[in-house]
Amino acid sequence: MKRSSVFGVVLLFLTLVLCSGFHAWAADPIKIAIVGPMQFTQGEGHWNGATMAAEEINKAGGISVKGTKRTIELIKVDSNEFLSIPDATNAMELAISKHKADFVMGGFRTEAVLVMQDIAMDNKKIFLGCGAAHPELCERVTKDYDRYKYWFRITPINSKHLVAVDFILLDMVAKAITKELDIPKLKVAIVAEKAAWADPMVKIAEGKLPQMGMEVVGVWRPSPTATDTTAELSAIQRAGAHIIFTTFSSSVGIPLAKQAGELKIPAAVAGINVESQKDGFWKATGGKGDYGLTVNTYARVKITDKTIPFFDKYLERYKEAPNYNAGTYDGLYLLKTAVEKAETLEADKLVPVLEKTEVTETAGKLVFTKDHDVTWGPGFVTAIGTQWQDGKNLCVWPNGWQGVKYEGTVEYKVPPVMVEHYKKKK
Amino acid sequence: MGIIWFHIRKAFTLFRSEVLVLPSRVAVLVFVVALLVLPVFTQDPYLLRVLIFTSVFAIFAASWDLLSGFTGQMNFGHALFFGVAAYTSGLINVHFKVPYFLSIPVGAFAGVLTGLIVGIPCLRLRGTYLALTTLAFPIILMGLVFSFPDVTGGELGVMGLETLARSRIHVYYASVISMLVLTSIMWKITDSNTGILFHAIREDELAVRAGGINTTRYKLLAFCLSGFFAGIAGGLYAHIMRTVGPSTLEVSLSFQVIIWSIFGGIASIYGPVAGVFILFPLAEVLRAFPKYRMLIFAILVLLTLIFMPQGLIPWIRDKIEKECPRCKVRSIATRKTCRICAASLD
């Protein structure tokens, strides 16, 4: 064999060896398990938000750890937590022990998240909660810091603050009606789905509404899955309610809004209605749910500089507006900032850094409280109020609340059917 | 010394002539040994967790079989016993600091009482009426759980229970050994005179009553025994999870136990145990196909029930073993004559 041929073969061999070993040179990816009910819209939100963030971060080179760029590898883990709690715990164990996740993110049903939280804490894994609102999850951090310090809540704001936003929105609606229709004392119908989480809400509303100068004309508790609410609505109409104060997380939010529109009930529908946060609400109610108001997290409004680009990109890619579980997007960016600051993935070293990290992401400025909850209030995450106006779910709150008004926010509109009814009466 | 040697030889002879001669018994032996020695080969926390839950649910499924499979009292709300015991164990553990080795038996006793409370109004009911009535009880209790959130913890449930053991291995052995012991006891019960009466009640209650036997007493006994074993499963579950919530009373749990039992083969005790040990880990394996997980699971169960109406385990058993038409003793299918009376098996 000629000397040049030998040289060529050796060169080829070396090239092949180098190429095959190329992966060994690259730093291992950072594994992040997204644990959620993936067969439901909540889990889809978790996954979609995280996917968008991971792709963006990876495109920009990844997360820098001690000068080495490491990409993100997402692991999709279906917790099936709506149907089975053991399934959810198995999913969390699978994410940590089999998939060797460096971090876990997600969770929705509080009863399941509590157990999943324990598994993550047993393994000293940082768990970024993106779905469950119950305060207990964060109160555990205060009660037993050493054990539960690895838990942080990204989204939503905790249920106590959700209630606060709910009443601020009610007050805004009441003021708008009083201003436009000059009604001396407003009557409110409390309509809450028959579910445990709504019970305290009803109690609080019954006590608080008279203090706010309003009269409670009755409490109605339809089934969360009711498909006909005409009986309740007829009674509400007879009671002369000006506001229908809703507390809905389930499908009943659709028939109530639709039938209130069909019956042309002269009252403003406002409160919590998770169904009306979704894009499909307009189609589902045939447009009859117009002028309904709900507490929300995302709308096409400039909460921060990042909100509208995120909202548009999400809408374009998934053909629907992001729900609050898509806050995994913010979670991933927060993690990137903290890891780059701490220069480590070690949970014990990362926790104090996360506690002090302040980042401005799509839902607002993320800063953790002492119990690792997301801070609520002006300058931080506020949540928003959205009202359907002619087929668009628009942000109507905060609109000057404690100096906060997001660019793109519009004025709340009193439903025209109500205006017409009460002006004709006069 | 001689006596000990005699008993060892006797045990060995029994083992050789009664266990090794039948494939089903060999399979049970292999299964038990495999479960007991598994941690020597792997201590994978995920695998152990799956097997821990499988063991707990196996006790639960066998307890349903003891009641519904043997006496024919179709219980559609079996989660009631499980949930009552889990809540009882959890509440007394959290509020009165009763250790788990006492709170679990107390929970099981609450299961017995629940069995009595449910059993008495259900004694005169049969078929669909009985099924629907039993289905209502856990739903009623769920309503009570939500009505008194200060006591029950409402939607969140009871948290902060004492753990069953510090390490995963200990929890594994606690649940596996409990399962082996309790299902053996249940199997022994069904093999006793009481079990024969349970069986007879299911086949023809009127005939049993005509024979001078108080069927009411036996039906109540079945409810209480079933409540006791389901209660132990509930107590174990509570202390493994360290929390008890409304999900322990959900209708889906009651239906799941029926699916496991019917899939494995009812009126056998070992059938439901096998059903859980096949279906629960199978659901984990099917995580590889998340979108089709429930669909594949449902199709597999459906096909099994269409082609093996008696359940999977009795079907397999009938394929590998034959029953002697004369003395009713079972022999391996390859034998031409009965191993006891030498009657022809063809």
mmCIF file with all atom_site columns, N, CA, C and O in Angstrom, chain A residues 72-87:
data_model
loop_
_atom_site.group_PDB
_atom_site.id
_atom_site.type_symbol
_atom_site.label_atom_id
_atom_site.label_alt_id
_atom_site.label_comp_id
_atom_site.label_asym_id
_atom_site.label_entity_id
_atom_site.label_seq_id
_atom_site.pdbx_PDB_ins_code
_atom_site.Cartn_x
_atom_site.Cartn_y
_atom_site.Cartn_z
_atom_site.occupancy
_atom_site.B_iso_or_equiv
_atom_site.pdbx_formal_charge
_atom_site.auth_seq_id
_atom_site.auth_comp_id
_atom_site.auth_asym_id
_atom_site.auth_atom_id
_atom_site.pdbx_PDB_model_num
ATOM 1  N N  . ILE A 1 72 ? -31.639 22.467 27.163 1.00 0.00 ? 72 ILE A N  1
ATOM 2  C CA . ILE A 1 72 ? -32.717 21.950 28.017 1.00 0.00 ? 72 ILE A CA 1
ATOM 3  C C  . ILE A 1 72 ? -33.357 20.755 27.325 1.00 0.00 ? 72 ILE A C  1
ATOM 4  O O  . ILE A 1 72 ? -33.650 20.808 26.131 1.00 0.00 ? 72 ILE A O  1
ATOM 5  N N  . GLU A 1 73 ? -33.553 19.702 28.074 1.00 0.00 ? 73 GLU A N  1
ATOM 6  C CA . GLU A 1 73 ? -34.302 18.559 27.549 1.00 0.00 ? 73 GLU A CA 1
ATOM 7  C C  . GLU A 1 73 ? -35.569 18.436 28.382 1.00 0.00 ? 73 GLU A C  1
ATOM 8  O O  . GLU A 1 73 ? -35.497 18.222 29.596 1.00 0.00 ? 73 GLU A O  1
ATOM 9  N N  . LEU A 1 74 ? -36.704 18.604 27.720 1.00 0.00 ? 74 LEU A N  1
ATOM 10 C CA . LEU A 1 74 ? -37.968 18.497 28.459 1.00 0.00 ? 74 LEU A CA 1
ATOM 11 C C  . LEU A 1 74 ? -38.460 17.056 28.468 1.00 0.00 ? 74 LEU A C  1
ATOM 12 O O  . LEU A 1 74 ? -38.335 16.346 27.475 1.00 0.00 ? 74 LEU A O  1
ATOM 13 N N  . ILE A 1 75 ? -39.004 16.658 29.587 1.00 0.00 ? 75 ILE A N  1
ATOM 14 C CA . ILE A 1 75 ? -39.570 15.306 29.688 1.00 0.00 ? 75 ILE A CA 1
ATOM 15 C C  . ILE A 1 75 ? -41.060 15.464 29.987 1.00 0.00 ? 75 ILE A C  1
ATOM 16 O O  . ILE A 1 75 ? -41.432 16.077 30.987 1.00 0.00 ? 75 ILE A O  1
ATOM 17 N N  . LYS A 1 76 ? -41.872 14.916 29.108 1.00 0.00 ? 76 LYS A N  1
ATOM 18 C CA . LYS A 1 76 ? -43.325 15.039 29.281 1.00 0.00 ? 76 LYS A CA 1
ATOM 19 C C  . LYS A 1 76 ? -43.833 13.889 30.152 1.00 0.00 ? 76 LYS A C  1
ATOM 20 O O  . LYS A 1 76 ? -43.695 12.721 29.783 1.00 0.00 ? 76 LYS A O  1
ATOM 21 N N  . VAL A 1 77 ? -44.374 14.212 31.308 1.00 0.00 ? 77 VAL A N  1
ATOM 22 C CA . VAL A 1 77 ? -44.850 13.168 32.219 1.00 0.00 ? 77 VAL A CA 1
ATOM 23 C C  . VAL A 1 77 ? -46.333 13.403 32.525 1.00 0.00 ? 77 VAL A C  1
ATOM 24 O O  . VAL A 1 77 ? -46.703 14.416 33.103 1.00 0.00 ? 77 VAL A O  1
ATOM 25 N N  . ASP A 1 78 ? -47.156 12.438 32.111 1.00 0.00 ? 78 ASP A N  1
ATOM 26 C CA . ASP A 1 78 ? -48.602 12.566 32.331 1.00 0.00 ? 78 ASP A CA 1
ATOM 27 C C  . ASP A 1 78 ? -48.959 12.108 33.745 1.00 0.00 ? 78 ASP A C  1
ATOM 28 O O  . ASP A 1 78 ? -48.807 10.947 34.091 1.00 0.00 ? 78 ASP A O  1
ATOM 29 N N  . SER A 1 79 ? -49.429 13.049 34.554 1.00 0.00 ? 79 SER A N  1
ATOM 30 C CA . SER A 1 79 ? -49.741 12.710 35.953 1.00 0.00 ? 79 SER A CA 1
ATOM 31 C C  . SER A 1 79 ? -51.127 12.091 36.094 1.00 0.00 ? 79 SER A C  1
ATOM 32 O O  . SER A 1 79 ? -51.398 11.441 37.104 1.00 0.00 ? 79 SER A O  1
ATOM 33 N N  . ASN A 1 80 ? -51.995 12.299 35.132 1.00 0.00 ? 80 ASN A N  1
ATOM 34 C CA . ASN A 1 80 ? -53.365 11.761 35.174 1.00 0.00 ? 80 ASN A CA 1
ATOM 35 C C  . ASN A 1 80 ? -54.025 12.073 36.516 1.00 0.00 ? 80 ASN A C  1
ATOM 36 O O  . ASN A 1 80 ? -54.820 11.284 37.033 1.00 0.00 ? 80 ASN A O  1
ATOM 37 N N  . GLU A 1 81 ? -53.674 13.199 37.108 1.00 0.00 ? 81 GLU A N  1
ATOM 38 C CA . GLU A 1 81 ? -54.076 13.485 38.489 1.00 0.00 ? 81 GLU A CA 1
ATOM 39 C C  . GLU A 1 81 ? -55.557 13.727 38.698 1.00 0.00 ? 81 GLU A C  1
ATOM 40 O O  . GLU A 1 81 ? -56.040 13.613 39.824 1.00 0.00 ? 81 GLU A O  1
ATOM 41 N N  . PHE A 1 82 ? -56.297 14.022 37.623 1.00 0.00 ? 82 PHE A N  1
ATOM 42 C CA . PHE A 1 82 ? -57.743 14.196 37.790 1.00 0.00 ? 82 PHE A CA 1
ATOM 43 C C  . PHE A 1 82 ? -58.410 12.866 38.097 1.00 0.00 ? 82 PHE A C  1
ATOM 44 O O  . PHE A 1 82 ? -59.415 12.812 38.770 1.00 0.00 ? 82 PHE A O  1
ATOM 45 N N  . LEU A 1 83 ? -57.831 11.787 37.556 1.00 0.00 ? 83 LEU A N  1
ATOM 46 C CA . LEU A 1 83 ? -58.472 10.485 37.675 1.00 0.00 ? 83 LEU A CA 1
ATOM 47 C C  . LEU A 1 83 ? -57.865 9.597  38.746 1.00 0.00 ? 83 LEU A C  1
ATOM 48 O O  . LEU A 1 83 ? -58.532 8.729  39.288 1.00 0.00 ? 83 LEU A O  1
ATOM 49 N N  . SER A 1 84 ? -56.578 9.760  39.030 1.00 0.00 ? 84 SER A N  1
ATOM 50 C CA . SER A 1 84 ? -55.947 8.846  39.992 1.00 0.00 ? 84 SER A CA 1
ATOM 51 C C  . SER A 1 84 ? -54.769 9.512  40.703 1.00 0.00 ? 84 SER A C  1
ATOM 52 O O  . SER A 1 84 ? -53.817 9.950  40.054 1.00 0.00 ? 84 SER A O  1
ATOM 53 N N  . ILE A 1 85 ? -54.852 9.546  42.024 1.00 0.00 ? 85 ILE A N  1
ATOM 54 C CA . ILE A 1 85 ? -53.764 10.150 42.801 1.00 0.00 ? 85 ILE A CA 1
ATOM 55 C C  . ILE A 1 85 ? -52.523 9.234  42.801 1.00 0.00 ? 85 ILE A C  1
ATOM 56 O O  . ILE A 1 85 ? -51.407 9.717  42.621 1.00 0.00 ? 85 ILE A O  1
ATOM 57 N N  . PRO A 1 86 ? -52.688 7.888  42.965 1.00 0.00 ? 86 PRO A N  1
ATOM 58 C CA . PRO A 1 86 ? -51.494 7.036  42.874 1.00 0.00 ? 86 PRO A CA 1
ATOM 59 C C  . PRO A 1 86 ? -50.778 7.198  41.534 1.00 0.00 ? 86 PRO A C  1
ATOM 60 O O  . PRO A 1 86 ? -49.553 7.155  41.461 1.00 0.00 ? 86 PRO A O  1
ATOM 61 N N  . ASP A 1 87 ? -51.561 7.389  40.454 1.00 0.00 ? 87 ASP A N  1
ATOM 62 C CA . ASP A 1 87 ? -50.961 7.623  39.140 1.00 0.00 ? 87 ASP A CA 1
ATOM 63 C C  . ASP A 1 87 ? -50.062 8.857  39.163 1.00 0.00 ? 87 ASP A C  1
ATOM 64 O O  . ASP A 1 87 ? -48.976 8.855  38.589 1.00 0.00 ? 87 ASP A O  1
#
